[in-house]
Amino acid sequence: MEQTTFFTLGQRVHSSTDPRRVGTVKFVGNVEGYSGTWVGVDWDNEGDGKHDGSINGVRYFQGRSQNSASFLRPQNLSPGISLLQALKLRYQSHSTEQDEDEMYVLSASKKRISVQLLGKDKIQDKLSRFEELTSASISYLGVSTPGDPAEISASVPNLKELDLMGNLITDWKDVGTICEQLPHLVALNLSNNLMTQNMTGLPLLKAIRVLVLNSTGINWSQVEILEHSLPVIEELHLMGNNISSIKPTSSSTVQGFDSLRLLNLEDNCLAEWDEILKLSQLKSLEQLYLNKNKLTCIFYPDKNKIQEFLSNHESFEESYFPFQNLRCLLLGSNEMNDLASIDSLNTFPKLIDIRLSDNPIADPARGGLPRFVLIARLAKVEMLNGSEISARERKESEIRYVRLVMSKLLDNPEEINRLHPRFVELKNFYGIEDERPSVGAAGPQKMASGLLSITLKCVASSVGEKLPLTKKLPATTTVGKLKALCESFFKLKSLKLKLFLQEEGSPLPMLLDDEMATLMDMGIGNESTIIVDEES
């Protein structure tokens, strides 16, 4: 007889033919016009279903989207397996003939060539001896329960790292059971397991140093509860949880987490920098990942702001600095568009690694600052957008930046000081004199900037390979004039050209699209490289 009560509302399940197709039971019962019992499932991945929970005009449940829901027979769903069953499935089952048939590469003539794994039997033998396992990955195998706790500790006593991503675990008590039975476990990945809100009974996870909770549905209130169970946590990953606010339970700022060095809040919904300031008293925090949020501006708080932030009733140490050990701050793919946010990064005491890519302020294609300007404005940064800043790149960027500012605002020192806080410091440091030409009784005076040595590389596909040329050009040469010169230098009379500035450390060259701008206006310095291409 077909089982009709095996599945319950809210239960996590996966397709019996595909453990990566995971969802939540939303309905169990009869469907009008069809015989027998059906299970309505709302799948995690949009597109895995065929409708939104209604069929033939009758609504049985509300799906997440128009095509996230399905009705299936109970035998086509799996409630999952135990942790040990998954370990045996992953590490003790031997490859079938079908598995080995699928292990091949294609030759140049598109023929299949079988792949033989040298030492495969020795590796398989070692992995199958559970007592020697120190690291295990059983992602997307449908794990829903720990199984017999005593059997876990007896089978894998030396496990240090466990990847449980994409399984069916929901209960924090089960997480506690697993950790209690694995005394050496230091790293646990629970990403893509939809965890319950109830954290009652979670034991002390005294050995866990790295915990990954990406896309688990966790909120900050639960994070605060977790803090009491994680006395030695060093890395906490919370990506993709729709976190929009940070709500400490007993203070204005987040307390505890004494060993936390890395906090990953990427791909959430944080829009206000005041929420991030609640993390400023985490004294061991070295890396804070905030990519793919909705931040529009940032700032470093002064003492008045700190006292205001602490509601005027919490004291703070005079020697205390917000984010006092923060070395890495990732802010890519946010919505920042103001210079003050960029300049405020100089105030963080130890910040040397910054990501700003895909923000309007740092995207030249959207009118933002090019890499050399960012480097010049950020005095202490050693790594920008994942690329190391060499001593040479910093020097060239800062000199180029000074010349760019001078070409635009030389007659307005107040505006320079307001918009370019490092300008005077850099100008004096490099001994750069005013470079604007003047006209006196004896006629035009010689420009202090002299000539710039520029390397031109022609990459126009229709004219074939040409050797690079190095030319001495006045800093007042416009982009339009340089295009005309390139037509002559490379004999490109019939082509419409576009020019790009190739910058060290930047993944893409910068398009020079303002034909009236001079080399000085564009901040182009000595020994720069310009790429000459044709418009497609």
Coordinates of N, CA and C in Angstrom, one line a residue, residues 80-270:
G80 N 15.6 11.8 2.6 CA 17.0 12.0 2.9 C 17.6 10.7 3.6
I81 N 18.9 10.8 3.9 CA 19.6 9.7 4.6 C 20.4 10.3 5.7
S82 N 21.1 9.4 6.5 CA 21.9 9.8 7.6 C 23.3 10.2 7.2
L83 N 24.0 10.9 8.1 CA 25.3 11.4 7.9 C 26.2 10.2 7.5
L84 N 26.1 9.1 8.3 CA 27.0 8.0 8.0 C 26.7 7.3 6.7
Q85 N 25.4 7.2 6.4 CA 25.0 6.6 5.1 C 25.6 7.4 3.9
A86 N 25.6 8.8 4.1 CA 26.2 9.6 3.0 C 27.7 9.4 3.0
L87 N 28.4 9.3 4.1 CA 29.8 9.0 4.1 C 30.2 7.7 3.4
K88 N 29.4 6.7 3.7 CA 29.6 5.4 3.0 C 29.4 5.5 1.5
L89 N 28.3 6.2 1.2 CA 28.0 6.4 -0.2 C 29.1 7.1 -1.0
R90 N 29.6 8.1 -0.3 CA 30.7 8.9 -1.0 C 32.0 8.3 -1.0
Y91 N 32.4 7.6 0.1 CA 33.8 7.1 0.3 C 34.0 5.6 0.2
Q92 N 32.9 4.9 0.4 CA 33.1 3.4 0.4 C 32.5 2.7 -0.8
S93 N 31.6 3.4 -1.5 CA 31.1 2.8 -2.7 C 32.1 2.8 -3.8
H94 N 32.2 1.8 -4.6 CA 33.2 1.7 -5.6 C 32.5 2.2 -6.9
S95 N 33.3 2.7 -7.8 CA 32.8 3.2 -9.1 C 32.2 2.1 -9.9
T96 N 31.1 2.4 -10.5 CA 30.4 1.4 -11.4 C 31.0 1.4 -12.8
E97 N 30.7 0.5 -13.6 CA 31.1 0.5 -15.0 C 30.7 1.8 -15.7
Q98 N 29.4 2.2 -15.3 CA 28.9 3.4 -15.9 C 29.7 4.6 -15.5
D99 N 30.1 4.7 -14.2 CA 30.9 5.8 -13.8 C 32.2 5.8 -14.5
E100 N 32.9 4.7 -14.7 CA 34.2 4.6 -15.4 C 34.0 4.9 -16.8
D101 N 32.9 4.5 -17.4 CA 32.7 4.9 -18.8 C 32.6 6.4 -19.0
E102 N 32.1 7.1 -18.0 CA 31.9 8.5 -18.1 C 33.2 9.3 -17.8
M103 N 34.3 8.5 -17.4 CA 35.6 9.2 -17.2 C 36.4 9.1 -18.5
Y104 N 36.4 10.2 -19.2 CA 37.1 10.3 -20.5 C 37.4 11.7 -20.8
V105 N 38.3 11.9 -21.8 CA 38.5 13.2 -22.4 C 38.3 13.1 -23.9
L106 N 38.1 14.2 -24.6 CA 38.0 14.2 -26.0 C 39.3 14.5 -26.7
S107 N 39.6 13.7 -27.7 CA 40.8 14.0 -28.5 C 40.6 15.1 -29.5
A108 N 41.6 15.5 -30.2 CA 41.4 16.6 -31.2 C 40.4 16.2 -32.2
S109 N 40.3 14.9 -32.5 CA 39.4 14.4 -33.5 C 38.0 14.1 -32.9
K110 N 37.8 14.6 -31.6 CA 36.5 14.4 -30.9 C 36.2 12.9 -30.5
K111 N 37.2 12.1 -30.5 CA 37.1 10.7 -30.0 C 37.3 10.6 -28.5
R112 N 36.5 9.7 -27.9 CA 36.6 9.5 -26.5 C 37.9 8.7 -26.1
I113 N 38.6 9.2 -25.2 CA 39.8 8.5 -24.7 C 39.6 8.3 -23.2
S114 N 39.6 7.0 -22.8 CA 39.3 6.7 -21.4 C 40.4 7.2 -20.5
V115 N 40.0 7.6 -19.3 CA 41.0 8.1 -18.3 C 41.2 7.1 -17.3
Q116 N 42.5 6.7 -17.0 CA 42.8 5.8 -15.9 C 43.4 6.5 -14.8
L117 N 42.9 6.5 -13.6 CA 43.4 7.2 -12.5 C 44.5 6.3 -11.8
L118 N 45.8 6.8 -11.9 CA 46.9 6.1 -11.3 C 46.8 6.2 -9.8
G119 N 46.9 5.1 -9.2 CA 46.8 5.0 -7.7 C 45.4 5.1 -7.2
K120 N 44.4 5.0 -8.1 CA 43.0 5.2 -7.6 C 42.6 4.2 -6.5
D121 N 43.1 2.9 -6.7 CA 42.7 1.9 -5.7 C 43.3 2.3 -4.3
K122 N 44.6 2.8 -4.3 CA 45.2 3.2 -3.0 C 44.5 4.3 -2.4
I123 N 44.1 5.3 -3.2 CA 43.3 6.5 -2.7 C 42.0 6.0 -2.1
Q124 N 41.3 5.2 -2.9 CA 40.0 4.7 -2.5 C 40.1 3.9 -1.2
D125 N 41.1 3.1 -1.1 CA 41.3 2.3 0.1 C 41.5 3.2 1.3
K126 N 42.3 4.2 1.1 CA 42.6 5.1 2.3 C 41.4 5.9 2.7
L127 N 40.6 6.4 1.7 CA 39.4 7.1 2.0 C 38.3 6.2 2.7
S128 N 38.3 5.0 2.3 CA 37.3 4.1 2.8 C 37.6 3.7 4.3
R129 N 38.8 3.9 4.7 CA 39.1 3.7 6.2 C 38.7 4.9 6.9
F130 N 37.5 5.0 7.4 CA 36.9 6.2 8.0 C 37.8 6.7 9.2
E131 N 38.4 5.9 9.9 CA 39.2 6.4 11.1 C 40.3 7.3 10.6
E132 N 40.7 7.2 9.4 CA 41.8 8.0 8.9 C 41.3 9.3 8.2
L133 N 40.0 9.4 8.0 CA 39.5 10.6 7.4 C 39.6 11.9 8.3
T134 N 40.2 12.9 7.7 CA 40.3 14.2 8.4 C 39.5 15.3 7.8
S135 N 39.1 15.0 6.5 CA 38.3 16.0 5.8 C 37.3 15.2 4.9
A136 N 36.0 15.6 4.9 CA 35.0 14.9 4.2 C 34.1 15.9 3.5
S137 N 33.7 15.6 2.3 CA 32.7 16.4 1.6 C 31.5 15.5 1.2
I138 N 30.4 15.8 1.8 CA 29.2 15.0 1.4 C 28.1 16.0 1.0
S139 N 28.4 16.9 0.2 CA 27.5 17.9 -0.3 C 26.5 17.3 -1.2
Y140 N 25.3 17.8 -1.2 CA 24.2 17.4 -2.1 C 24.0 15.9 -2.1
L141 N 24.0 15.2 -1.0 CA 23.7 13.8 -0.9 C 22.4 13.5 -0.2
G142 N 21.7 14.6 0.2 CA 20.4 14.3 0.9 C 20.5 14.0 2.3
V143 N 21.5 14.5 3.0 CA 21.7 14.2 4.5 C 20.6 15.0 5.2
S144 N 19.8 14.3 6.0 CA 18.7 14.9 6.7 C 18.8 14.7 8.2
T145 N 19.6 13.6 8.7 CA 19.7 13.4 10.1 C 21.2 12.9 10.4
P146 N 21.6 13.1 11.7 CA 22.9 12.6 12.0 C 23.0 11.1 12.0
G147 N 21.9 10.4 12.3 CA 22.0 9.0 12.5 C 22.4 8.7 14.0
D148 N 22.8 7.5 14.3 CA 23.2 7.1 15.6 C 24.4 7.9 16.1
P149 N 24.3 8.7 17.1 CA 25.5 9.6 17.5 C 26.7 8.8 17.9
A150 N 26.5 7.7 18.6 CA 27.7 6.9 19.0 C 28.4 6.3 17.8
E151 N 27.7 6.0 16.8 CA 28.3 5.4 15.5 C 29.1 6.5 14.8
I152 N 28.7 7.8 14.9 CA 29.5 8.8 14.3 C 30.8 8.9 14.9
S153 N 30.9 9.0 16.2 CA 32.2 9.2 16.9 C 33.1 8.0 16.7
A154 N 32.5 6.8 16.6 CA 33.3 5.6 16.5 C 33.8 5.4 15.0
S155 N 33.1 6.0 14.1 CA 33.4 5.8 12.7 C 34.4 6.8 12.2
V156 N 34.2 8.1 12.5 CA 35.1 9.1 12.0 C 35.7 10.0 13.1
P157 N 36.5 9.4 14.0 CA 36.9 10.1 15.2 C 37.9 11.2 14.9
N158 N 38.5 11.2 13.8 CA 39.6 12.2 13.5 C 39.1 13.3 12.5
L159 N 37.8 13.4 12.2 CA 37.4 14.4 11.2 C 37.6 15.8 11.7
K160 N 38.2 16.6 10.9 CA 38.5 18.0 11.2 C 37.6 19.0 10.4
E161 N 37.3 18.6 9.1 CA 36.6 19.5 8.2 C 35.4 18.7 7.6
L162 N 34.2 19.3 7.6 CA 33.1 18.6 7.1 C 32.2 19.5 6.2
D163 N 32.0 19.1 5.0 CA 31.2 19.9 4.1 C 29.9 19.3 3.9
L164 N 28.8 19.9 4.4 CA 27.4 19.4 4.3 C 26.6 20.3 3.5
M165 N 27.2 21.0 2.5 CA 26.4 22.0 1.7 C 25.3 21.3 0.9
G166 N 24.2 22.0 0.8 CA 23.1 21.5 -0.1 C 22.4 20.3 0.4
N167 N 22.3 20.0 1.7 CA 21.6 18.8 2.1 C 20.3 19.2 2.7
L168 N 19.7 18.3 3.5 CA 18.3 18.5 4.0 C 18.3 18.8 5.5
I169 N 19.4 19.2 6.1 CA 19.4 19.4 7.6 C 18.7 20.7 7.8
T170 N 17.9 20.7 8.9 CA 17.1 21.9 9.2 C 17.2 22.2 10.7
D171 N 17.5 21.2 11.5 CA 17.4 21.4 13.0 C 18.8 21.7 13.6
W172 N 18.9 22.7 14.4 CA 20.2 23.1 15.0 C 20.6 22.0 16.0
K173 N 19.6 21.3 16.6 CA 20.0 20.2 17.5 C 20.8 19.1 16.8
D174 N 20.4 18.9 15.5 CA 21.2 17.9 14.7 C 22.6 18.4 14.5
V175 N 22.8 19.7 14.2 CA 24.1 20.3 14.1 C 24.9 20.1 15.4
G176 N 24.3 20.3 16.5 CA 24.9 20.1 17.8 C 25.3 18.7 18.0
T177 N 24.5 17.8 17.6 CA 24.8 16.3 17.8 C 26.0 16.0 17.0
I178 N 26.1 16.4 15.7 CA 27.2 16.1 14.9 C 28.5 16.6 15.5
C179 N 28.5 17.9 15.9 CA 29.7 18.5 16.4 C 30.1 17.9 17.8
E180 N 29.2 17.5 18.6 CA 29.5 16.9 19.9 C 30.2 15.5 19.6
Q181 N 29.8 14.8 18.6 CA 30.4 13.5 18.3 C 31.7 13.6 17.5
L182 N 32.1 14.8 17.1 CA 33.3 15.0 16.3 C 34.2 16.0 17.1
P183 N 34.9 15.6 18.1 CA 35.6 16.5 19.0 C 36.7 17.3 18.3
H184 N 37.2 16.8 17.2 CA 38.3 17.5 16.5 C 37.8 18.4 15.3
L185 N 36.5 18.5 15.1 CA 35.9 19.2 14.0 C 36.2 20.7 14.2
V186 N 36.9 21.3 13.2 CA 37.2 22.8 13.4 C 36.5 23.6 12.3
A187 N 36.1 22.9 11.1 CA 35.5 23.7 10.0 C 34.2 22.9 9.6
L188 N 33.1 23.7 9.5 CA 31.8 23.1 9.1 C 31.1 24.0 8.1
N189 N 30.7 23.4 7.0 CA 30.0 24.1 6.0 C 28.5 23.6 5.9
L190 N 27.6 24.5 6.3 CA 26.2 24.1 6.2 C 25.4 24.9 5.1
S191 N 26.1 25.5 4.2 CA 25.5 26.4 3.2 C 24.4 25.6 2.4
N192 N 23.3 26.4 2.1 CA 22.2 25.8 1.3 C 21.5 24.7 2.1
N193 N 21.5 24.7 3.4 CA 20.6 23.9 4.2 C 19.7 25.0 4.8
L194 N 18.4 24.8 4.7 CA 17.4 25.8 5.2 C 17.2 25.5 6.7
M195 N 17.8 26.3 7.5 CA 17.8 26.1 9.0 C 16.6 26.7 9.6
T196 N 16.1 26.1 10.7 CA 14.9 26.6 11.4 C 15.3 27.8 12.3
Q197 N 14.3 28.6 12.7 CA 14.5 29.7 13.5 C 14.8 29.3 15.0
N198 N 14.4 28.2 15.4 CA 14.5 27.7 16.8 C 15.9 27.2 17.0
M199 N 16.7 27.8 17.9 CA 18.0 27.4 18.2 C 18.1 26.8 19.7
T200 N 17.0 26.5 20.3 CA 17.0 26.0 21.6 C 17.8 24.7 21.7
G201 N 18.6 24.6 22.8 CA 19.3 23.4 23.0 C 20.6 23.2 22.2
L202 N 21.0 24.3 21.5 CA 22.3 24.2 20.8 C 23.4 24.1 21.8
P203 N 24.3 23.1 21.8 CA 25.3 22.9 22.8 C 26.5 23.8 22.4
L204 N 27.5 23.8 23.3 CA 28.8 24.5 23.0 C 29.5 23.8 21.9
L205 N 29.8 24.6 20.9 CA 30.6 24.0 19.7 C 32.0 24.5 20.0
K206 N 32.7 23.8 20.9 CA 33.9 24.3 21.5 C 35.1 24.3 20.6
A207 N 35.1 23.5 19.5 CA 36.2 23.4 18.6 C 36.1 24.1 17.3
I208 N 34.8 24.5 17.0 CA 34.6 25.1 15.6 C 35.2 26.4 15.5
R209 N 36.1 26.5 14.5 CA 36.8 27.8 14.2 C 36.3 28.4 12.9
V210 N 35.8 27.6 12.0 CA 35.3 28.1 10.7 C 33.8 27.6 10.5
L211 N 32.9 28.5 10.4 CA 31.5 28.1 10.2 C 30.9 28.8 9.0
V212 N 30.4 28.0 8.0 CA 29.9 28.6 6.8 C 28.4 28.4 6.7
L213 N 27.6 29.5 6.8 CA 26.2 29.5 6.8 C 25.6 30.2 5.7
N214 N 26.2 30.2 4.5 CA 25.6 30.9 3.3 C 24.3 30.3 2.9
S215 N 23.4 31.2 2.6 CA 22.0 30.8 2.1 C 21.4 29.7 3.0
T216 N 21.3 30.0 4.3 CA 20.7 29.1 5.2 C 19.4 29.7 5.8
G217 N 19.2 31.0 5.5 CA 18.0 31.7 6.0 C 18.2 32.3 7.4
I218 N 19.5 32.3 7.9 CA 19.8 32.8 9.2 C 19.7 34.3 9.3
N219 N 19.2 34.8 10.4 CA 19.2 36.3 10.6 C 20.1 36.7 11.8
W220 N 20.3 38.0 12.0 CA 21.3 38.4 13.0 C 20.9 38.0 14.4
S221 N 19.6 37.9 14.7 CA 19.3 37.5 16.1 C 19.8 36.1 16.3
Q222 N 19.8 35.3 15.3 CA 20.3 33.9 15.5 C 21.8 33.9 15.6
V223 N 22.4 34.8 14.9 CA 23.9 35.0 15.0 C 24.3 35.3 16.4
E224 N 23.5 36.2 17.0 CA 23.8 36.6 18.4 C 23.7 35.4 19.4
I225 N 22.7 34.5 19.1 CA 22.6 33.3 19.9 C 23.8 32.4 19.7
L226 N 24.1 32.3 18.4 CA 25.3 31.4 18.0 C 26.6 31.8 18.7
E227 N 26.7 33.1 19.0 CA 28.0 33.6 19.6 C 28.3 32.9 20.9
H228 N 27.2 32.6 21.7 CA 27.4 31.9 22.9 C 27.9 30.4 22.8
S229 N 27.6 29.9 21.6 CA 28.0 28.5 21.4 C 29.3 28.3 20.6
L230 N 29.9 29.5 20.2 CA 31.1 29.5 19.4 C 32.3 30.2 20.1
P231 N 32.9 29.7 21.1 CA 33.8 30.4 21.9 C 35.2 30.7 21.2
V232 N 35.5 29.9 20.1 CA 36.8 30.1 19.4 C 36.6 30.4 17.9
I233 N 35.4 30.8 17.5 CA 35.1 31.0 16.1 C 36.1 32.1 15.5
E234 N 36.7 31.8 14.4 CA 37.6 32.7 13.7 C 37.1 33.2 12.4
E235 N 36.3 32.4 11.7 CA 35.7 32.8 10.4 C 34.2 32.4 10.4
L236 N 33.4 33.4 10.1 CA 31.9 33.2 10.0 C 31.4 33.8 8.7
H237 N 30.9 32.9 7.9 CA 30.4 33.2 6.5 C 28.9 33.2 6.5
L238 N 28.3 34.4 6.1 CA 26.8 34.5 6.2 C 26.3 35.1 4.8
M239 N 26.8 34.7 3.7 CA 26.4 35.2 2.4 C 25.0 34.8 2.1
G240 N 24.3 35.7 1.3 CA 23.0 35.3 0.7 C 21.9 35.0 1.7
N241 N 21.8 35.7 2.8 CA 20.8 35.5 3.8 C 19.7 36.6 3.9
N242 N 19.8 37.6 3.0 CA 18.9 38.7 3.0 C 18.9 39.5 4.3
I243 N 20.1 39.5 4.9 CA 20.3 40.3 6.2 C 20.3 41.8 5.8
S244 N 19.4 42.6 6.4 CA 19.3 44.0 6.1 C 19.7 44.8 7.4
S245 N 19.7 44.2 8.5 CA 20.1 45.0 9.7 C 20.9 44.1 10.7
I246 N 21.6 44.7 11.5 CA 22.4 44.0 12.5 C 21.9 44.5 13.9
K247 N 21.3 43.6 14.6 CA 20.6 43.9 15.9 C 21.2 43.2 17.1
P248 N 22.2 43.9 17.7 CA 22.8 43.3 18.9 C 21.7 43.2 20.0
T249 N 21.8 42.2 20.8 CA 20.8 41.9 21.8 C 21.0 42.7 23.1
S250 N 22.3 42.9 23.5 CA 22.5 43.5 24.9 C 23.3 44.8 24.9
S251 N 23.5 45.3 23.7 CA 24.3 46.5 23.6 C 24.0 47.2 22.3
S252 N 24.6 48.4 22.1 CA 24.4 49.1 20.8 C 25.3 48.5 19.7
T253 N 26.3 47.9 20.1 CA 27.3 47.3 19.2 C 27.4 45.8 19.5
V254 N 27.9 45.0 18.5 CA 28.0 43.6 18.6 C 29.2 43.3 19.6
Q255 N 28.9 42.5 20.6 CA 29.9 42.1 21.6 C 30.3 40.6 21.4
G256 N 31.3 40.3 22.1 CA 31.8 38.9 22.1 C 32.6 38.6 20.8
F257 N 32.5 37.4 20.3 CA 33.3 37.0 19.1 C 34.7 37.4 19.3
D258 N 35.3 37.1 20.4 CA 36.6 37.6 20.7 C 37.7 37.1 19.8
S259 N 37.5 36.0 19.1 CA 38.5 35.4 18.2 C 38.2 35.6 16.7
L260 N 37.1 36.3 16.4 CA 36.6 36.4 15.0 C 37.5 37.3 14.2
R261 N 38.1 36.7 13.2 CA 39.0 37.4 12.3 C 38.4 37.8 11.0
L262 N 37.5 36.9 10.5 CA 36.9 37.1 9.2 C 35.4 37.0 9.3
L263 N 34.6 38.0 8.8 CA 33.2 38.0 8.8 C 32.8 38.3 7.4
N264 N 32.0 37.4 6.8 CA 31.6 37.5 5.4 C 30.1 37.8 5.3
L265 N 29.7 39.0 4.9 CA 28.3 39.4 4.8 C 28.0 39.7 3.4
E266 N 28.7 39.1 2.4 CA 28.5 39.4 1.0 C 27.0 39.0 0.6
D267 N 26.6 39.6 -0.5 CA 25.3 39.3 -1.1 C 24.1 39.3 -0.1
N268 N 24.1 40.4 0.7 CA 22.9 40.5 1.6 C 22.2 41.9 1.2
C269 N 21.5 42.4 2.1 CA 20.7 43.6 1.8 C 21.0 44.8 2.7
L270 N 22.3 44.9 3.1 CA 22.7 46.0 4.0 C 22.8 47.3 3.2

